[in-house]
Short mmCIF file of C-alpha atoms and ligand atoms in Angstrom, two decimals:
data_model
loop_
_atom_site.label_atom_id
_atom_site.label_comp_id
_atom_site.label_asym_id
_atom_site.label_seq_id
_atom_site.Cartn_x
_atom_site.Cartn_y
_atom_site.Cartn_z
CA UNK V 1 0.00 0.00 0.00
CA UNK V 2 1.23 3.53 -0.75
CA UNK V 3 1.92 6.13 1.96
CA UNK V 4 -1.42 7.04 3.54
CA UNK V 5 -0.76 10.79 3.66
CA UNK V 6 -3.05 12.87 1.45
CA UNK V 7 -5.16 16.00 1.26
CA UNK V 8 -8.79 15.41 0.40
CA UNK V 9 -10.24 18.35 -1.53
CA UNK V 10 -13.99 18.68 -1.14
CA UNK V 11 -15.51 20.42 -4.14
CA UNK V 12 -19.02 20.98 -2.69
CA UNK V 13 -17.44 22.81 0.26
CA UNK V 14 -15.54 25.10 -2.10
CA UNK V 15 -18.77 25.89 -3.90
CA UNK V 16 -20.65 26.40 -0.64
CA UNK V 17 -18.00 28.83 0.59
CA UNK V 18 -17.99 30.78 -2.68
CA UNK V 19 -21.77 31.04 -2.38
CA UNK V 20 -21.33 32.38 1.16
CA UNK V 21 -19.00 35.06 -0.19
CA UNK V 22 -21.51 35.98 -2.83
CA UNK V 23 -24.35 36.18 -0.30
CA UNK V 24 -22.24 38.60 1.74
CA UNK V 25 -21.71 40.84 -1.28
CA UNK V 26 -25.16 41.04 -2.86
CA UNK V 27 -24.38 44.22 -4.86
CA UNK V 28 -21.06 43.03 -6.24
CA UNK V 29 -19.50 40.39 -8.43
CA UNK V 30 -16.84 38.25 -6.76
CA UNK V 31 -13.59 37.21 -8.43
CA UNK V 32 -12.42 33.97 -6.84
CA UNK V 33 -8.86 34.38 -5.57
CA UNK V 34 -7.05 31.16 -6.54
CA UNK V 35 -3.40 32.21 -6.33
CA UNK V 36 -0.68 30.15 -4.62
CA UNK V 37 -2.00 26.95 -6.19
CA UNK V 38 -5.54 27.65 -5.05
CA UNK V 39 -4.26 28.25 -1.50
CA UNK V 40 -2.67 24.81 -1.66
CA UNK V 41 -5.80 23.00 -2.88
CA UNK V 42 -4.70 22.84 -6.52
CA UNK V 43 -5.15 25.85 -8.82
CA UNK V 44 -6.87 24.02 -11.63
CA UNK V 45 -8.95 21.85 -9.28
CA UNK V 46 -10.34 24.91 -7.51
CA UNK V 47 -10.89 26.89 -10.69
CA UNK V 48 -12.75 24.02 -12.35
CA UNK V 49 -14.90 23.56 -9.25
CA UNK V 50 -15.91 27.24 -9.34
CA UNK V 51 -15.91 27.76 -13.10
CA UNK V 52 -19.68 27.98 -13.49
CA UNK V 53 -20.09 30.23 -10.43
CA UNK V 54 -17.21 32.71 -10.55
CA UNK V 55 -17.23 35.22 -13.41
CA UNK V 56 -13.52 35.88 -12.90
CA UNK V 57 -10.48 34.45 -11.21
CA UNK V 58 -7.72 36.43 -9.49
CA UNK V 59 -4.11 35.25 -9.25
CA UNK V 60 -0.84 36.88 -8.25
CA UNK V 61 1.05 36.62 -11.52
CA UNK V 62 0.94 35.83 -15.22
CA UNK V 63 2.34 32.32 -14.78
CA UNK V 64 -0.64 31.32 -12.64
CA UNK V 65 -3.02 32.76 -15.23
CA UNK V 66 -1.22 30.79 -17.95
CA UNK V 67 -1.85 27.59 -15.97
CA UNK V 68 -5.57 28.35 -15.97
CA UNK V 69 -5.58 28.96 -19.73
CA UNK V 70 -3.58 25.79 -20.37
CA UNK V 71 -6.28 23.88 -18.47
CA UNK V 72 -8.93 25.31 -20.77
CA UNK V 73 -10.40 27.85 -18.32
CA UNK V 74 -11.44 30.90 -20.29
CA UNK V 75 -12.74 33.41 -17.73
CA UNK V 76 -10.99 36.78 -17.49
CA UNK V 77 -8.13 36.47 -15.00
CA UNK V 78 -7.08 39.40 -12.83
CA UNK V 79 -3.36 39.72 -12.03
CA UNK V 80 -3.22 41.18 -8.52
CA UNK V 81 0.48 42.07 -8.73
CA UNK V 82 0.21 43.23 -12.31
CA UNK V 83 2.93 42.29 -14.78
CA UNK V 84 6.61 41.80 -14.04
CA UNK V 85 7.89 42.65 -17.53
CA UNK V 86 6.73 44.94 -20.34
CA UNK V 87 6.31 42.02 -22.73
CA UNK V 88 3.67 40.50 -20.46
CA UNK V 89 1.22 43.20 -21.51
CA UNK V 90 1.13 41.47 -24.91
CA UNK V 91 0.22 38.20 -23.19
CA UNK V 92 -2.48 39.99 -21.19
CA UNK V 93 -3.96 41.37 -24.39
CA UNK V 94 -3.86 38.01 -26.15
CA UNK V 95 -5.24 36.04 -23.21
CA UNK V 96 -7.77 38.44 -21.68
CA UNK V 97 -5.85 38.94 -18.45
CA UNK V 98 -6.67 42.08 -16.48
CA UNK V 99 -3.56 43.34 -14.68
CA UNK V 100 -3.46 45.64 -11.69
CA UNK V 101 -1.24 48.66 -12.33
CA UNK V 102 0.34 49.59 -9.03
CA UNK V 103 3.65 51.29 -9.85
CA UNK V 104 5.15 53.93 -12.09
CA UNK V 105 7.36 51.33 -13.81
CA UNK V 106 4.27 49.40 -14.98
CA UNK V 107 2.73 52.62 -16.25
CA UNK V 108 5.89 53.48 -18.18
CA UNK V 109 6.06 50.01 -19.79
CA UNK V 110 2.48 50.34 -20.92
CA UNK V 111 3.00 53.83 -22.32
CA UNK V 112 6.07 52.69 -24.27
CA UNK V 113 4.29 49.84 -26.07
CA UNK V 114 2.64 50.49 -29.41
CA UNK V 115 -0.01 47.78 -29.29
CA UNK V 116 -3.51 48.68 -30.36
CA UNK V 117 -5.18 45.55 -29.00
CA UNK V 118 -7.51 46.49 -26.15
CA UNK V 119 -6.41 45.98 -22.56
CA UNK V 120 -8.43 46.33 -19.36
CA UNK V 121 -6.61 47.28 -16.15
CA UNK V 122 -7.31 48.17 -12.51
CA UNK V 123 -5.41 50.92 -10.76
CA UNK V 124 -4.17 49.87 -7.33
CA UNK V 125 -4.34 52.53 -4.63
CA UNK V 126 -2.32 52.58 -1.44
CA UNK V 127 -4.77 53.60 1.26
CA UNK V 128 -2.72 52.56 4.27
CA UNK V 129 -1.44 49.02 3.73
CA UNK V 130 1.80 50.50 2.34
CA UNK V 131 2.55 47.48 0.21
CA UNK V 132 1.51 48.19 -3.39
CA UNK V 133 -0.30 51.04 -5.06
CA UNK V 134 -0.29 54.69 -6.04
CA UNK V 135 -0.84 57.34 -3.40
CA UNK V 136 -4.41 58.68 -3.42
CA UNK V 137 -3.30 62.08 -4.71
CA UNK V 138 -1.59 60.45 -7.72
CA UNK V 139 -4.62 58.48 -8.84
CA UNK V 140 -6.38 61.06 -11.03
CA UNK V 141 -3.19 61.63 -13.04
CA UNK V 142 -2.54 57.89 -13.39
CA UNK V 143 -6.07 57.27 -14.64
CA UNK V 144 -5.76 60.19 -17.07
CA UNK V 145 -2.44 58.89 -18.40
CA UNK V 146 -3.81 55.38 -18.90
CA UNK V 147 -6.98 56.62 -20.53
CA UNK V 148 -4.98 58.85 -22.90
CA UNK V 149 -3.25 55.74 -24.28
CA UNK V 150 -6.49 55.05 -26.12
CA UNK V 151 -6.20 51.26 -26.13
CA UNK V 152 -6.37 50.86 -22.36
CA UNK V 153 -9.60 50.81 -20.35
CA UNK V 154 -9.39 51.47 -16.63
CA UNK V 155 -12.11 49.29 -15.11
CA UNK V 156 -11.71 50.72 -11.67
CA UNK V 157 -9.76 51.48 -8.55
CA UNK V 158 -8.73 48.75 -6.13
CA UNK V 159 -7.22 48.77 -2.70
CA UNK V 160 -6.36 46.14 -0.10
CA UNK V 161 -7.41 46.16 3.53
CA UNK V 162 -4.64 45.95 6.11
CA UNK V 163 -6.72 45.27 9.22
CA UNK V 164 -10.20 44.09 8.24
CA UNK V 165 -9.53 40.89 10.22
CA UNK V 166 -9.57 42.78 13.53
CA UNK V 167 -12.71 43.67 15.54
CA UNK V 168 -11.87 47.40 15.37
CA UNK V 169 -12.97 48.47 11.89
CA UNK V 170 -12.07 52.15 12.22
CA UNK V 171 -8.76 51.90 10.27
CA UNK V 172 -10.54 49.90 7.54
CA UNK V 173 -13.36 52.43 7.33
CA UNK V 174 -10.73 55.11 6.81
CA UNK V 175 -9.44 53.13 3.81
CA UNK V 176 -12.99 52.81 2.44
CA UNK V 177 -13.56 56.56 2.84
CA UNK V 178 -10.46 57.35 0.77
CA UNK V 179 -11.66 55.05 -1.99
CA UNK V 180 -15.18 56.51 -1.96
CA UNK V 181 -13.73 59.98 -2.36
CA UNK V 182 -11.52 58.85 -5.26
CA UNK V 183 -14.30 57.20 -7.25
CA UNK V 184 -16.43 60.31 -6.73
CA UNK V 185 -13.58 62.26 -8.34
CA UNK V 186 -13.18 59.77 -11.21
CA UNK V 187 -16.78 59.06 -12.28
CA UNK V 188 -17.47 55.88 -14.20
CA UNK V 189 -14.78 53.83 -12.51
CA UNK V 190 -15.57 50.66 -10.56
CA UNK V 191 -14.36 49.90 -7.08
CA UNK V 192 -12.79 46.74 -5.62
CA UNK V 193 -12.07 46.59 -1.90
CA UNK V 194 -12.95 43.45 -0.04
CA UNK V 195 -10.85 40.41 0.69
CA UNK V 196 -12.56 37.68 2.76
CA UNK V 197 -12.35 39.74 5.93
CA UNK V 198 -14.08 42.62 4.15
CA UNK V 199 -16.97 40.31 3.23
CA UNK V 200 -17.32 39.01 6.76
CA UNK V 201 -17.11 42.49 8.26
CA UNK V 202 -19.95 43.69 6.03
CA UNK V 203 -17.87 46.14 4.00
CA UNK V 204 -18.91 45.15 0.48
CA UNK V 205 -21.85 47.46 -0.11
CA UNK V 206 -20.14 50.12 -2.20
CA UNK V 207 -17.99 48.01 -4.49
CA UNK V 208 -18.49 46.34 -7.88
CA UNK V 209 -15.92 43.54 -7.54
CA UNK V 210 -14.92 41.74 -4.35
CA UNK V 211 -11.87 39.48 -4.04
CA UNK V 212 -12.54 36.62 -1.60
CA UNK V 213 -9.66 34.20 -1.02
CA UNK V 214 -9.19 32.34 2.24
CA UNK V 215 -12.90 32.02 3.01
CA UNK V 216 -13.39 29.97 -0.17
CA UNK V 217 -11.21 27.31 1.41
CA UNK V 218 -13.12 27.24 4.71
CA UNK V 219 -10.53 28.96 6.89
CA UNK V 220 -11.34 32.08 8.87
CA UNK V 221 -9.62 35.38 8.12
CA UNK V 222 -10.98 36.90 11.34
CA UNK V 223 -9.03 36.96 14.58
CA UNK V 224 -12.21 36.74 16.66
CA UNK V 225 -14.52 34.28 14.80
CA UNK V 226 -14.00 30.65 13.81
CA UNK V 227 -14.74 29.33 10.34
CA UNK V 228 -17.55 27.24 11.79
CA UNK V 229 -19.14 30.31 13.39
CA UNK V 230 -18.95 31.98 9.99
CA UNK V 231 -20.73 29.10 8.23
CA UNK V 232 -17.65 28.08 6.26
CA UNK V 233 -16.82 24.46 5.48
CA UNK V 234 -13.23 23.15 5.33
CA UNK V 235 -12.39 22.39 1.71
CA UNK V 236 -9.33 20.36 2.72
CA UNK V 237 -8.93 17.39 5.02
CA UNK V 238 -5.30 16.56 5.66
CA UNK V 239 -5.03 12.95 6.69
CA UNK V 240 -2.53 10.19 7.29
CA UNK V 241 -2.42 7.03 9.40
CA UNK V 242 -0.69 5.41 12.35
CA UNK V 243 2.33 3.48 11.12
CA UNK V 244 3.61 2.41 14.56
CA UNK V 245 2.08 1.95 18.01
CA UNK V 246 4.14 1.25 21.11
CA UNK V 247 3.96 1.20 24.90
CA UNK V 248 5.42 4.06 26.88
CA UNK V 249 7.03 3.61 30.28
CA UNK V 250 7.23 6.47 32.79
CA UNK V 251 10.26 8.58 31.92
CA UNK V 252 10.36 7.61 28.21
CA UNK V 253 11.31 10.55 26.03
CA UNK V 254 9.93 11.10 22.54
CA UNK V 255 11.46 12.64 19.44
CA UNK V 256 14.37 14.93 18.54
CA UNK V 257 15.68 16.87 21.47
CA UNK V 258 13.67 14.71 23.91
CA UNK V 259 11.27 17.62 24.48
CA UNK V 260 8.47 15.37 25.78
CA UNK V 261 8.73 12.81 28.56
CA UNK V 262 6.06 10.32 29.72
CA UNK V 263 4.93 10.86 33.31
CA UNK V 264 3.06 7.55 33.46
CA UNK V 265 2.76 4.26 31.59
CA UNK V 266 0.81 4.68 28.36
CA UNK V 267 0.80 4.24 24.60
CA UNK V 268 1.99 6.32 21.71
CA UNK V 269 1.59 6.22 17.96
CA UNK V 270 3.61 7.51 15.03
CA UNK V 271 1.78 9.23 12.14
CA UNK V 272 3.25 9.32 8.62
CA UNK V 273 3.34 13.07 8.16
CA UNK V 274 5.89 15.74 9.05
CA UNK V 275 7.22 19.14 8.13
CA UNK V 276 8.45 17.74 4.81
CA UNK V 277 4.75 17.55 3.96
CA UNK V 278 3.96 21.01 5.27
CA UNK V 279 2.72 20.07 8.74
CA UNK V 280 4.19 22.84 10.92
CA UNK V 281 7.32 21.93 12.83
CA UNK V 282 6.41 24.58 15.36
CA UNK V 283 3.21 22.80 16.40
CA UNK V 284 3.81 22.22 20.12
CA UNK V 285 3.10 19.14 22.20
CA UNK V 286 -0.64 19.14 22.87
CA UNK V 287 -1.67 20.17 19.35
CA UNK V 288 -4.65 17.92 18.58
CA UNK V 289 -5.05 15.35 15.84
CA UNK V 290 -8.24 13.34 15.30
CA UNK V 291 -8.10 9.55 15.62
CA UNK V 292 -10.80 6.97 16.36
CA UNK V 293 -13.45 9.67 16.75
CA UNK V 294 -11.62 11.72 19.34
CA UNK V 295 -8.69 14.05 19.86
CA UNK V 296 -5.19 12.88 20.66
CA UNK V 297 -2.34 15.28 21.50
CA UNK V 298 0.87 15.57 19.54
CA UNK V 299 3.94 14.75 21.66
CA UNK V 300 7.52 15.83 21.06
CA UNK V 301 8.95 17.60 18.04
CA UNK V 302 7.51 17.13 14.58
CA UNK V 303 10.06 15.35 12.33
CA UNK V 304 10.41 15.70 8.58
CA UNK V 305 8.27 12.67 7.72
CA UNK V 306 6.57 11.71 10.98
CA UNK V 307 5.07 12.96 14.18
CA UNK V 308 4.12 11.24 17.44
CA UNK V 309 0.83 11.31 19.33
CA UNK V 310 -0.21 10.20 22.80
CA UNK V 311 -2.71 7.32 22.53
CA UNK V 312 -2.86 6.51 26.23
CA UNK V 313 -6.64 7.13 26.26
CA UNK V 314 -7.16 4.97 23.16
CA UNK V 315 -6.25 1.39 24.03
CA UNK V 316 -7.79 0.04 20.80
CA UNK V 317 -5.82 2.36 18.47
CA UNK V 318 -3.69 0.34 16.05
CA UNK V 319 -1.45 0.58 13.04
CA UNK V 320 -3.47 1.64 10.00
CA UNK V 321 -5.91 3.86 11.90
CA UNK V 322 -6.72 7.00 9.96
CA UNK V 323 -5.52 10.27 11.51
CA UNK V 324 -6.93 13.70 10.57
CA UNK V 325 -4.36 16.48 10.98
CA UNK V 326 -6.84 19.16 9.98
CA UNK V 327 -10.31 19.18 8.51
CA UNK V 328 -13.82 19.06 9.95
CA UNK V 329 -12.79 17.83 13.41
CA UNK V 330 -9.60 19.80 14.00
CA UNK V 331 -9.64 23.08 12.10
CA UNK V 332 -6.58 24.26 10.20
CA UNK V 333 -6.99 27.55 12.06
CA UNK V 334 -6.67 25.83 15.43
CA UNK V 335 -3.48 24.04 14.38
CA UNK V 336 -2.15 27.27 12.90
CA UNK V 337 -2.89 29.22 16.07
CA UNK V 338 -1.05 26.69 18.20
CA UNK V 339 1.90 26.75 15.80
CA UNK V 340 2.06 30.54 15.91
CA UNK V 341 0.87 31.12 12.36
CA UNK V 342 -2.31 31.44 10.29
CA UNK V 343 -4.37 29.02 8.22
CA UNK V 344 -3.18 30.72 5.02
CA UNK V 345 0.41 29.63 5.68
CA UNK V 346 -0.45 26.02 6.49
CA UNK V 347 -2.72 25.59 3.46
CA UNK V 348 -0.33 27.20 0.98
CA UNK V 349 2.66 25.47 2.57
CA UNK V 350 1.48 21.93 1.95
CA UNK V 351 4.23 20.39 -0.17
CA UNK V 352 3.91 18.58 -3.51
CA UNK V 353 4.68 15.29 -1.73
CA UNK V 354 1.10 15.28 -0.43
CA UNK V 355 -1.26 14.01 -3.14
CA UNK V 356 -4.40 16.12 -3.51
CA UNK V 357 -7.36 13.78 -3.90
CA UNK V 358 -10.64 15.24 -5.10
CA UNK V 359 -13.81 14.25 -3.26
CA UNK V 360 -17.29 15.35 -4.21
CA UNK V 361 -18.89 15.49 -0.82
C1 PLP I 1 -4.84 42.03 -3.49
C2 PLP I 1 -5.51 40.86 -2.84
N1 PLP I 1 -6.84 40.76 -2.90
C3 PLP I 1 -7.50 39.75 -2.30
C4 PLP I 1 -6.82 38.76 -1.60
C5 PLP I 1 -7.58 37.67 -0.91
O1 PLP I 1 -7.45 37.82 0.48
P1 PLP I 1 -8.08 36.78 1.51
O2 PLP I 1 -7.43 35.48 1.22
O3 PLP I 1 -7.71 37.31 2.84
O4 PLP I 1 -9.53 36.75 1.24
C6 PLP I 1 -5.42 38.84 -1.51
C7 PLP I 1 -4.70 37.81 -0.77
O5 PLP I 1 -3.65 37.98 -0.22
C8 PLP I 1 -4.75 39.92 -2.15
O6 PLP I 1 -3.41 40.04 -2.09
#
């Protein structure tokens, strides 16, 4: 039998979560954000699952958009980082990609190209995130310069929220106010604001295009609400199996560095998954896994290919038992929190060694 470690990708959950995003943005259209290999779920798998629901996809870069086209997906694809070379504007024109323009260099490349094929773009505005985008007082001139090129249509202005995941929405509302002022000054332009947190914080009412990502995969973007509370379903179940079960005597130490020591006689199991698969090495002893219908705590350090769990309360547990690392019973957000990170990092960090297996609910 092959190694039992795999990620089950549940297509109905993806569709349910996209529908949730749409319900939270009744006045807008929602481009499904499928970058970083569909947040680790498989770019093409996710895009195919949402193809009849999502009018557009959003990715980070041209290469990801090319993968969608190669798989026969023909929706417009938005490039959230824009292009990385002048020549890529030709590819955008040929393929119907819609790049963000966030920097003077991208503007200059576009102005220098004599290509009459039409191109749609979004202008990215820096309203406080201080990552990408033009300053608000530059926007009118940028839009005018793009429009003067004749072959370029500015669909709208986009920004990205820096803190919409936090309960205090005042900084986010400041970002929204800047964008509202800018579209009032540039009539006819659309607006795109909300990531998943924006949807869940009820901020989508003024925009034409939202950009939900993490919520599509059933992980919460909010610091103060779980995915379950938000009605999201995990699209991925990461599972493996026990490949060894042994008795523990009081004083036995487990794993590299002997960071865990048994205080009483018990049992432990070894699961065939480790940081070489993307399970976080920083998950501490006590992080739960799901086995035989209950939780069992991780013990000792996570190795590259394996991790150990305490099975003292599960006398019947045996080699071959299925173990859920995250999914419906142990959320990826809970594991991430214990490991000092976020669900985004765990999902996108799953390595190619883990086969993605599609399930249909
Ligand atoms: C510009 C932009 N829009 C939307 C998203 C989707 O964000 P989230 O996954 O938090 O919904 C991202 C993701 O990082 C992004 O960079």
